[in-house]
mmCIF file of C-alpha atoms and ligand atoms in Angstrom:
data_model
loop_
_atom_site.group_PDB
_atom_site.id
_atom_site.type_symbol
_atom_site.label_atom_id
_atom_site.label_comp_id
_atom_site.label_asym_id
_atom_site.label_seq_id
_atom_site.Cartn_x
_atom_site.Cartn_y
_atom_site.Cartn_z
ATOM 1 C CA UNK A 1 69.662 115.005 90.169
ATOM 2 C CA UNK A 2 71.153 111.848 91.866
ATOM 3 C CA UNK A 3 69.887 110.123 94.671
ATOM 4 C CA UNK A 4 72.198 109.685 97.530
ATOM 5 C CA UNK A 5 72.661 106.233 98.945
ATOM 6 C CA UNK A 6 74.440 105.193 102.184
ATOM 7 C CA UNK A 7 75.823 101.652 103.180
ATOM 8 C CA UNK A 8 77.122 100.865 106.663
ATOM 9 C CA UNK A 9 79.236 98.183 107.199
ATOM 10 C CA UNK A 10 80.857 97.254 110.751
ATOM 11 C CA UNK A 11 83.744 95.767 109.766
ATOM 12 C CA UNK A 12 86.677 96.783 107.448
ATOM 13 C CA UNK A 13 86.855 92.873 106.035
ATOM 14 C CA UNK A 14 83.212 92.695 105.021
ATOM 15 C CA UNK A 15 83.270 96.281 103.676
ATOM 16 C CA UNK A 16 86.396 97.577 102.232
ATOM 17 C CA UNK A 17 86.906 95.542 99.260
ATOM 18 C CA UNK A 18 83.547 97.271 98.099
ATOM 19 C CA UNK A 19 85.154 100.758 98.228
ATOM 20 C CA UNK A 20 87.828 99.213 96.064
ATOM 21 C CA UNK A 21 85.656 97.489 93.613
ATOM 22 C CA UNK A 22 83.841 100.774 93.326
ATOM 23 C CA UNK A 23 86.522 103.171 93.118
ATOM 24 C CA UNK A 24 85.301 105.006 96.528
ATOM 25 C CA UNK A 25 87.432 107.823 98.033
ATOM 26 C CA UNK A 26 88.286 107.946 101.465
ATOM 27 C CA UNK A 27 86.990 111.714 102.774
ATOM 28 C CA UNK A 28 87.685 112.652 106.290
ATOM 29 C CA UNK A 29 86.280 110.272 109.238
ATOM 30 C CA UNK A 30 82.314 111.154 109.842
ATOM 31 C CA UNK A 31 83.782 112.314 113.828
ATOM 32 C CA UNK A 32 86.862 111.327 114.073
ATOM 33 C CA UNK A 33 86.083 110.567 118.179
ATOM 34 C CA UNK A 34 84.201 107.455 116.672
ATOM 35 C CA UNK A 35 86.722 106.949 113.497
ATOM 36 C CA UNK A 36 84.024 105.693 111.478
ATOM 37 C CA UNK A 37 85.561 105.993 107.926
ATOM 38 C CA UNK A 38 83.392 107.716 105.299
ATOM 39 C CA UNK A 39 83.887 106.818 101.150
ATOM 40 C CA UNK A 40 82.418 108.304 98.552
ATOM 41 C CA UNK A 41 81.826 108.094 95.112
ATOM 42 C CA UNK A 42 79.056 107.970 92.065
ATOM 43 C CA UNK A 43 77.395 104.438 90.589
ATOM 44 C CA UNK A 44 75.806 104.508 87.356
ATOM 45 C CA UNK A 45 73.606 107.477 86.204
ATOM 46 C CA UNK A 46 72.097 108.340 88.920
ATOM 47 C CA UNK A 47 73.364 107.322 92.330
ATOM 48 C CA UNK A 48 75.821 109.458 95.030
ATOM 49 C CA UNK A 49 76.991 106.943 97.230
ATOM 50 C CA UNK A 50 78.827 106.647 100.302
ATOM 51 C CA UNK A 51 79.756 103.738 101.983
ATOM 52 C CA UNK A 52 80.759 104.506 105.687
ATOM 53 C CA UNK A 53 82.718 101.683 107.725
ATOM 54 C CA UNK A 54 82.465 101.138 111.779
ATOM 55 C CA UNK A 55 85.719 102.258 112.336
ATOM 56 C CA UNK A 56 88.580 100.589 114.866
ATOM 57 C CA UNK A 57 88.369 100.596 118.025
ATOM 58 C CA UNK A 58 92.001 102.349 118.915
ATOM 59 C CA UNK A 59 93.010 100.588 122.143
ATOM 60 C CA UNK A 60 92.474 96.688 121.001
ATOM 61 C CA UNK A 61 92.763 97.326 117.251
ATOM 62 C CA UNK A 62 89.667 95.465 116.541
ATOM 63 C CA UNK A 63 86.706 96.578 113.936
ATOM 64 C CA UNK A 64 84.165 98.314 115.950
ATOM 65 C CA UNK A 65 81.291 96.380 115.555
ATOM 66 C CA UNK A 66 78.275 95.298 118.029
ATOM 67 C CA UNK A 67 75.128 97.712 118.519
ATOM 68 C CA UNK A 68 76.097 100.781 120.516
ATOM 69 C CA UNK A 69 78.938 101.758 117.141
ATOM 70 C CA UNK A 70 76.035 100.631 114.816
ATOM 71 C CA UNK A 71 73.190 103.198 116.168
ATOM 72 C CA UNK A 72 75.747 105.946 116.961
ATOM 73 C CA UNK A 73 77.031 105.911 113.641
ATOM 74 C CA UNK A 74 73.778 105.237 112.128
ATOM 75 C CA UNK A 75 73.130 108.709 113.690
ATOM 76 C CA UNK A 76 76.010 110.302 111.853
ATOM 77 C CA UNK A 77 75.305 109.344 108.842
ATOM 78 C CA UNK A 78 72.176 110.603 108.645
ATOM 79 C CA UNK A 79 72.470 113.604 109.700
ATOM 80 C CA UNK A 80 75.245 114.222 108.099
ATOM 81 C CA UNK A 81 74.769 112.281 104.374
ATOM 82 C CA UNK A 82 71.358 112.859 104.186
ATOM 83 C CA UNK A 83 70.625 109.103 102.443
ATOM 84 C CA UNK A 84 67.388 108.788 100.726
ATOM 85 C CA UNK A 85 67.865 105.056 101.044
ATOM 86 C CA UNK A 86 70.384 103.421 104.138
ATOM 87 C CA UNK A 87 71.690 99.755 102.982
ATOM 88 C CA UNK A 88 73.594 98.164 105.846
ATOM 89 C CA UNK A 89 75.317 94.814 104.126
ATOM 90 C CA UNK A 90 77.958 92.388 106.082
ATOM 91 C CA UNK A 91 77.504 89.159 107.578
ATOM 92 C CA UNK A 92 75.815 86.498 109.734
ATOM 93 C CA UNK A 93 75.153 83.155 111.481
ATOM 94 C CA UNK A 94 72.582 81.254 109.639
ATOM 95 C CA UNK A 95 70.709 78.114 110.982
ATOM 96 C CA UNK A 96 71.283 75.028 108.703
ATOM 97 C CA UNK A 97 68.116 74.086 110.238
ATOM 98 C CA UNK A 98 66.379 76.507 108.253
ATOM 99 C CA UNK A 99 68.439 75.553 105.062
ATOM 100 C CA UNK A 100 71.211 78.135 104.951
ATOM 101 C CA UNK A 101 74.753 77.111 103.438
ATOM 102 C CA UNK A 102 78.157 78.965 104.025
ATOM 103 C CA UNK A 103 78.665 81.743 101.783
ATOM 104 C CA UNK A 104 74.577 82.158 100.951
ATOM 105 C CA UNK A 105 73.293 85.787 100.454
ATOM 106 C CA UNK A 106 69.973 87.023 101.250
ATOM 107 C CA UNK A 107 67.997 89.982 101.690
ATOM 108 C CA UNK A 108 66.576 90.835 105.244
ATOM 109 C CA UNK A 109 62.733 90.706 105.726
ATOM 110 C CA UNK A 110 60.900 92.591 108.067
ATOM 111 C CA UNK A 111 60.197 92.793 111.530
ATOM 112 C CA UNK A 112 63.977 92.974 112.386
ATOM 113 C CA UNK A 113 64.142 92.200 116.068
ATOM 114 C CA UNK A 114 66.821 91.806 118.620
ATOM 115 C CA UNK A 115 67.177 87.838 120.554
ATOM 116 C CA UNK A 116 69.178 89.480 124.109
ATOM 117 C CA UNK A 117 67.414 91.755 125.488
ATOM 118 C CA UNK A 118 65.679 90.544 128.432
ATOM 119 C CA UNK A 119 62.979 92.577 130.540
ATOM 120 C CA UNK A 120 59.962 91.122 132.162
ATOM 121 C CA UNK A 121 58.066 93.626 132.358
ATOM 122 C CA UNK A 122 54.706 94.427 130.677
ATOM 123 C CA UNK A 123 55.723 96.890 127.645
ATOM 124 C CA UNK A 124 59.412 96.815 128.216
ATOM 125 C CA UNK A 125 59.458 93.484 126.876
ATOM 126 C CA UNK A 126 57.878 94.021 123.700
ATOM 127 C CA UNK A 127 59.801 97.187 123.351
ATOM 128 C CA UNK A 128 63.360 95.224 123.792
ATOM 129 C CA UNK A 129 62.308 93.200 121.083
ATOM 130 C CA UNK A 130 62.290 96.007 118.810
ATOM 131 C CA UNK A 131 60.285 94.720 115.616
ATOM 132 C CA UNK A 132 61.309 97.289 113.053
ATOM 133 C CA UNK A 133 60.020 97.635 109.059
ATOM 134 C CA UNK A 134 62.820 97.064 106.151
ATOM 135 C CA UNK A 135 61.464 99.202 102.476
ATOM 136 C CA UNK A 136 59.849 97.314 100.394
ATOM 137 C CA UNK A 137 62.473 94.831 98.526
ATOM 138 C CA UNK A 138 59.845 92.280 97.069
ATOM 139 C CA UNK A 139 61.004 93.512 93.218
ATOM 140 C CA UNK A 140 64.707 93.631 93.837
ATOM 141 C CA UNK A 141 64.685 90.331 95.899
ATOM 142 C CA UNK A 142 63.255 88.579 92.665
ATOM 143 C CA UNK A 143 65.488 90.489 90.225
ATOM 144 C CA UNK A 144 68.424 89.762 92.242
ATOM 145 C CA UNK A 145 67.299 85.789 92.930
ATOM 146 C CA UNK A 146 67.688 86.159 96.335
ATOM 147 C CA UNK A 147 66.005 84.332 99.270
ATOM 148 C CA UNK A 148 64.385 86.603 101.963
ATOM 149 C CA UNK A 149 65.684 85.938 105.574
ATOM 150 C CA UNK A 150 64.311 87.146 108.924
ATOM 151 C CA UNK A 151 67.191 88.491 111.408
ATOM 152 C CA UNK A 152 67.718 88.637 114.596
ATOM 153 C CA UNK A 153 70.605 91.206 116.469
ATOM 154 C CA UNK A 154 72.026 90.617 119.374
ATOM 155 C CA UNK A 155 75.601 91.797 121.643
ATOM 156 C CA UNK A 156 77.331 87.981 120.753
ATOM 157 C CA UNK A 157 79.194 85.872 118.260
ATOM 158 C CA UNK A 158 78.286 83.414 120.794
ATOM 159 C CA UNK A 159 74.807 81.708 121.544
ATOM 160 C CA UNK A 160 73.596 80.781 124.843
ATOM 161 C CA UNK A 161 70.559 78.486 125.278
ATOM 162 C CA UNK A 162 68.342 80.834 125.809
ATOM 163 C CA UNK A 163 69.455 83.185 123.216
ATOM 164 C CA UNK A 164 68.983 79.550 121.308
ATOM 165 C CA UNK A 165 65.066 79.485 122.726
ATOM 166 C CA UNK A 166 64.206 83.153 121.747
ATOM 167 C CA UNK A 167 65.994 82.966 118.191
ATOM 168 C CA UNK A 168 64.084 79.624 118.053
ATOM 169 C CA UNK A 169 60.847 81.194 118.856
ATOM 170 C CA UNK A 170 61.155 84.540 116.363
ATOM 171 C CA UNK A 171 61.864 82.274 113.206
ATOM 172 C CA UNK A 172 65.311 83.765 113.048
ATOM 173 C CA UNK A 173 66.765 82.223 109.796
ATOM 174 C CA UNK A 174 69.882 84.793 110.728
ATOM 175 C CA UNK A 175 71.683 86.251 113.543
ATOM 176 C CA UNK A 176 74.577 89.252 113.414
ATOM 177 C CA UNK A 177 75.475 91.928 115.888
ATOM 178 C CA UNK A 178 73.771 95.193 114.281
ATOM 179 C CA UNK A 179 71.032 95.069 111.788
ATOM 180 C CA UNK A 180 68.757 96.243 114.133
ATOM 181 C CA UNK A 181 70.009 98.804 115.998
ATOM 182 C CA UNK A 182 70.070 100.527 112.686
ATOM 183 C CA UNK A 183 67.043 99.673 111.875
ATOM 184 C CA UNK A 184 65.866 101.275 115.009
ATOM 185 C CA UNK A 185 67.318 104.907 114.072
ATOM 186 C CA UNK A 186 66.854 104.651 110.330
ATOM 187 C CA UNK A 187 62.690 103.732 111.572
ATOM 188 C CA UNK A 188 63.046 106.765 113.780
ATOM 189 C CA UNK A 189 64.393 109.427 111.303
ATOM 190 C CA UNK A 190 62.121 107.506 108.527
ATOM 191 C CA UNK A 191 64.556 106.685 105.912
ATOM 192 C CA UNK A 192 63.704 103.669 104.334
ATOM 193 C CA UNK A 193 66.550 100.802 104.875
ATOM 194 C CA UNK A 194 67.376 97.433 103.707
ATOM 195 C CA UNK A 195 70.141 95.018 104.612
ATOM 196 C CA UNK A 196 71.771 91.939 103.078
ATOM 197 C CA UNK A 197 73.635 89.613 104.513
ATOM 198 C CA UNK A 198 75.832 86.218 103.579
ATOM 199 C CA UNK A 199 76.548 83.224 105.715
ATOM 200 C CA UNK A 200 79.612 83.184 107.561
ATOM 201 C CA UNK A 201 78.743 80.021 110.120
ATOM 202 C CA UNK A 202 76.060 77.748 110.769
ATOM 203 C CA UNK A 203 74.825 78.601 114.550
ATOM 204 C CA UNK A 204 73.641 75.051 114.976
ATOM 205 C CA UNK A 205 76.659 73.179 114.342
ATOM 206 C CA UNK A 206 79.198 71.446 116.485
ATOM 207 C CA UNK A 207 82.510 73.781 115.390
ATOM 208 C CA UNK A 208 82.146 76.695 117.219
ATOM 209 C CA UNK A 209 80.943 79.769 115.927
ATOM 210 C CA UNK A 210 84.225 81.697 115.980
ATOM 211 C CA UNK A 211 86.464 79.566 114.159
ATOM 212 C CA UNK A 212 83.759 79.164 111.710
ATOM 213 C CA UNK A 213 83.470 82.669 111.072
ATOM 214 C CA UNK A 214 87.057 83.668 110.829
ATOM 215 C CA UNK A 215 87.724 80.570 108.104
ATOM 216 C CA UNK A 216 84.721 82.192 106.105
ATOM 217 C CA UNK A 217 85.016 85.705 106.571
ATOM 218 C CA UNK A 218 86.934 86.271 102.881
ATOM 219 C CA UNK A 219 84.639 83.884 100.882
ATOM 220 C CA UNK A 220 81.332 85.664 102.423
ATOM 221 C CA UNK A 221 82.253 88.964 102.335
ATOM 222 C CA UNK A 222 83.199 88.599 98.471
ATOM 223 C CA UNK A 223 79.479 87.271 97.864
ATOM 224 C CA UNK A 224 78.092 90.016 99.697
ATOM 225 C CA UNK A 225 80.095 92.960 98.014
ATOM 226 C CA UNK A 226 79.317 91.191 94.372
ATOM 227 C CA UNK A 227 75.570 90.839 95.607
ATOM 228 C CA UNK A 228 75.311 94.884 96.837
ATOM 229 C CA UNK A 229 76.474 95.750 93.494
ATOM 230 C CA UNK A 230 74.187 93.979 91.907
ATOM 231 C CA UNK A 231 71.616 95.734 94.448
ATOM 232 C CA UNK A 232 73.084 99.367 93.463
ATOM 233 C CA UNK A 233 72.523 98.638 89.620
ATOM 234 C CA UNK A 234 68.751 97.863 89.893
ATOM 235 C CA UNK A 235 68.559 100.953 92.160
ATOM 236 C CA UNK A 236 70.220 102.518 89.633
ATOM 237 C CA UNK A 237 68.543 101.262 86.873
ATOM 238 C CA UNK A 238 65.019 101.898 88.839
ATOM 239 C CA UNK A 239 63.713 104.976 90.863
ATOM 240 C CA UNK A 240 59.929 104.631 90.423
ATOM 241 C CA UNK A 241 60.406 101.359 92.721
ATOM 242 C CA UNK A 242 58.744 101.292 95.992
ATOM 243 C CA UNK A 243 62.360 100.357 97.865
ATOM 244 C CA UNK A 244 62.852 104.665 97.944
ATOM 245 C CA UNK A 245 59.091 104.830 99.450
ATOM 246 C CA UNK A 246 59.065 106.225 102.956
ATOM 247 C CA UNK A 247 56.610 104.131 105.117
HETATM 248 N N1 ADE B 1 78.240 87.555 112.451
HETATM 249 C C1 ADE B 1 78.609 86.499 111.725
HETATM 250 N N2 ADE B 1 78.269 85.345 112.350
HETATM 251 C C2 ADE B 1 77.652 85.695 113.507
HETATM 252 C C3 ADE B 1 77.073 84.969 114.580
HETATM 253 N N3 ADE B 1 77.057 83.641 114.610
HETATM 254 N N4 ADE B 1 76.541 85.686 115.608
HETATM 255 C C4 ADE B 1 76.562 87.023 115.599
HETATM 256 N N5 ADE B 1 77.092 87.755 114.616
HETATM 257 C C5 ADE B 1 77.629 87.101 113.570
#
């Protein structure tokens, strides 16, 4: 029996060339209010995969990324696909501070947090900071030769200085726009997830973070596809490996 695996990406630039690489089909949209696009296909022996894409938002003909698109079609997907395992995979700001280079891959360690979300009040603030697990990718982080980063997710490209202070203060090695608001429903319907990401821009340096990003969009995106396929084969290739356990 094959396992079923499902990949969310936000945007169509980070994700698409992976459906094409992999020979995906395009089935109908998972609701086509949302237009998140749904492909499909096998890998290897023993894997059904689909790789499902944010979708574009219809009235600026943008990629639909950011949070609220990342837990709603979180949602979708598994209720509808059923994954045993949810990868998300895209991109990020990395601090140079903390040694990351343009174009660097890594695999996303655990607690995954959010950096904006600002309540002071007892509870509420620990809850906004969210804190979720990742599976267990100790084994395919060494097979793979990949560094382990912490994330943080927020609602900007941009960084203010206190979204500075609070990244500063969590250890964030990473920051992107919706690793953990899929954490958050993938903790709640207990599927086990794991995300990995490649640098796009360095958040602490002069050139803004925009025109970074856009420059490096291509190059990062092909690491990250070429890195999530070499993910898939050790999935593939091992079952008995904690990443499937449940927590
Ligand atoms: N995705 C890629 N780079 C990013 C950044 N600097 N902030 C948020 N999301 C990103």
């Amino acid at each position: 029996m094959r396992h079923v695996v499902a990949i969310q990406v936000a945007m169509k630039e980070e994700g698409l060339g992976l459906a094409q690489k992999l020979g995906l089909s395009e089935r109908e949209a998972l609701d086509p209010d949302f237009g998140f696009r749904w492909f499909r296909g096998e890998f290897g022996n023993h894997l059904n995969l689909s790789l499902v894409l944010q979708g574009t938002d219809p009235r600026w003909e943008v990629e639909q990324i950011g949070l609220e698109a990342a837990a709603v079609c979180t949602t979708l997907i598994i209720q509808q696909i059923k994954p045993e395992l949810l990868m998300n995979f895209g991109t990020a700001g990395g601090f140079e501070s903390r040694g990351w280079s343009i174009g660097e891959a890594c695999v996303i360690s655990e607690p995954i947090v959010f950096h904006d979300r600002r309540v002071s009040i007892p509870g509420y603030q620990e809850s906004q900071l969210g804190a979720y697990p990742v599976a267990d990718t100790s084994r395919l982080r060494q097979t793979l030769g990949l560094r382990a980063a912490t994330v943080s997710s927020g609602s900007s490209l941009e960084m203010s200085d206190r979204d500075h202070e609070m990244l500063v203060s969590q250890n964030a090695d990473v920051k992107e726009m919706e690793c953990a608001a899929i954490a958050w429903v993938a903790h709640r319907k207990r599927v086990p997830f794991l995300a990995l990401k490649s640098v796009t821009d360095l958040v602490d340096h002069p050139e803004p973070a925009a025109a970074q990003f856009l420059k490096n969009l291509a190059l990062a995106s092909h690491v990250i596809q070429d890195r999530v396929i070499d993910a898939l084969k050790y999935l593939d290739e091992h079952l008995d490996d904690p990443i499937w356990s449940r927590s």
